[in-house]
Tab-separated table of C-alpha atoms in Angstrom:
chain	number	residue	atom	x	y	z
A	227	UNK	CA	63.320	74.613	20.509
A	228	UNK	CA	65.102	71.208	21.138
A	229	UNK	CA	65.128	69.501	24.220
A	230	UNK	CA	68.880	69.362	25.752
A	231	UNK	CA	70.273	66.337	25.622
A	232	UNK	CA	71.747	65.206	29.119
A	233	UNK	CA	75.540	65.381	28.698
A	234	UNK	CA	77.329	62.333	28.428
A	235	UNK	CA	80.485	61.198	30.639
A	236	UNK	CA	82.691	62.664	28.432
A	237	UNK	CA	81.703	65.879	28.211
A	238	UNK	CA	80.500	66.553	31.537
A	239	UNK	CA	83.973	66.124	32.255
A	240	UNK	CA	85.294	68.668	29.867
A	241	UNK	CA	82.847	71.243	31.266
A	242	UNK	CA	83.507	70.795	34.572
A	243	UNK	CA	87.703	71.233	33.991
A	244	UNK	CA	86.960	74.131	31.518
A	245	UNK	CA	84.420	75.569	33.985
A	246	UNK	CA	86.426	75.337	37.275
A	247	UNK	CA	89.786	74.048	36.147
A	248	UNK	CA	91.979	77.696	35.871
A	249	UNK	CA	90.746	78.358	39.824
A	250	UNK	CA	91.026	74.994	41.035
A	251	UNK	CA	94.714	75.089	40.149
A	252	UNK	CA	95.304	78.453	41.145
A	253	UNK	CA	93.458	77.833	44.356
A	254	UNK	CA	95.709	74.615	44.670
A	255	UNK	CA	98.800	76.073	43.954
A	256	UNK	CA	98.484	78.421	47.252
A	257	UNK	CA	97.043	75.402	49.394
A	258	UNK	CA	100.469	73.413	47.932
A	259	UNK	CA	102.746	76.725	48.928
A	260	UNK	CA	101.069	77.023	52.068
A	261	UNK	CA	102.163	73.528	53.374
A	262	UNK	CA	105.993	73.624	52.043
A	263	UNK	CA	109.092	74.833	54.272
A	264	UNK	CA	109.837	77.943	52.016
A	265	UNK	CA	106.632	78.328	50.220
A	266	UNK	CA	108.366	81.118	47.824
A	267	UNK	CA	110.997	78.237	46.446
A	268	UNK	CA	107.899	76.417	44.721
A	269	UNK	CA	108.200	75.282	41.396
A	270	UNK	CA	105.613	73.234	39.744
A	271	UNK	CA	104.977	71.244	36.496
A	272	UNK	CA	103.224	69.373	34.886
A	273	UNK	CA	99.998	70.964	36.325
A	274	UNK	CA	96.441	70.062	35.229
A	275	UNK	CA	92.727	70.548	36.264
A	276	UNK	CA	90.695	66.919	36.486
A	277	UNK	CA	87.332	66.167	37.032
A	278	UNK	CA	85.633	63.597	38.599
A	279	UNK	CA	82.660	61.922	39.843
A	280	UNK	CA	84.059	61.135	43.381
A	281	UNK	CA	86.820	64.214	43.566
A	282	UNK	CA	84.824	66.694	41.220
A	283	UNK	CA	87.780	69.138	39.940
A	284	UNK	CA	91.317	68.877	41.572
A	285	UNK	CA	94.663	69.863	40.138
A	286	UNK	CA	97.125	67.314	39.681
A	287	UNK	CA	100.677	68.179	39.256
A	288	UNK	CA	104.361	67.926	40.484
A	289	UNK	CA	106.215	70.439	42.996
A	290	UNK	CA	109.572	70.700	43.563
A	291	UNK	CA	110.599	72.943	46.834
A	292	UNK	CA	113.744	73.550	49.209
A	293	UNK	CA	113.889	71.651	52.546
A	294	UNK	CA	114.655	73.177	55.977
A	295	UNK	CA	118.206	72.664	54.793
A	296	UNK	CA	117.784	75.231	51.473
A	297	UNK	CA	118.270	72.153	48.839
A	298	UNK	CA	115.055	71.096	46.442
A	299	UNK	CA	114.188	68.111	46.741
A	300	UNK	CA	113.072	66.702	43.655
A	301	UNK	CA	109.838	67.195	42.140
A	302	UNK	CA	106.980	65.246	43.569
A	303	UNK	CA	103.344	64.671	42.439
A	304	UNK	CA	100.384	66.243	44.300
A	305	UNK	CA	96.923	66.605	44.376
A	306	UNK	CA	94.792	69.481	45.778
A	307	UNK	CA	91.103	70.306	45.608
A	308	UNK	CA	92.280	74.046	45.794
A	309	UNK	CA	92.120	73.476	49.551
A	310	UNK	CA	93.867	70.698	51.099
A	311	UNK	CA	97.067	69.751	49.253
A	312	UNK	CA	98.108	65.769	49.447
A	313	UNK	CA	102.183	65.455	48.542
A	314	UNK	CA	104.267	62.736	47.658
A	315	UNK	CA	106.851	61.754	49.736
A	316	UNK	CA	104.809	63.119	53.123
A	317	UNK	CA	101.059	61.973	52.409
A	318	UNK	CA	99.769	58.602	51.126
A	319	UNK	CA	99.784	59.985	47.573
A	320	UNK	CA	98.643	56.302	45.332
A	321	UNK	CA	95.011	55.969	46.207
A	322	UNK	CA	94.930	59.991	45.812
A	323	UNK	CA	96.568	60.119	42.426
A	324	UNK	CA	95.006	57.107	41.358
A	325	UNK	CA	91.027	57.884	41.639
A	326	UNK	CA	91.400	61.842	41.204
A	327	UNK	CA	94.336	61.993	38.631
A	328	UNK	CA	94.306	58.984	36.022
């Protein structure tokens, strides 16, 4: 038989979404709920698994949610490793979205 080849960049990568991507975001869409006002208003889009090096797999996505006031307010990006969720608009989101999402 052939020795394995190490995987490159690349397609680690790919493995690692395909792998752990579909629980990562359903895992992060519960951690997002869990941290809104009216966790049963959530609407998201724009939701994707992304691997990397320093994050390993997080979902990366936007939410949009009622305030304490019952009005959405807009849809915002986030980023969750399935257990802490980081929000736009009430975490410091750019360094976040930047290394784990882009």
């Amino acid at each position: 038989s052939q020795p394995q080849t190490p995987l490159t960049a690349v397609e680690k990568k790919a493995q690692q979404e395909k792998w752990f991507g579909a629980e990562t975001i359903v895992a992060a869409q519960r951690a997002v709920r869990a941290s809104l006002k009216d966790p049963d208003s959530a609407k998201f889009k724009d939701v994707y698994a992304n691997y990397t090096e320093e994050f390993q797999v997080v979902a990366c996505g936007q939410i949009n949610s009622k305030n304490s006031l019952g009005g959405y307010t807009g849809f915002k990006c986030f980023v969750s490793n399935g257990r802490t969720a980081i929000i736009e608009g009430r975490d410091n989101i750019t360094d976040a979205w930047k290394g784990a999402c882009q």
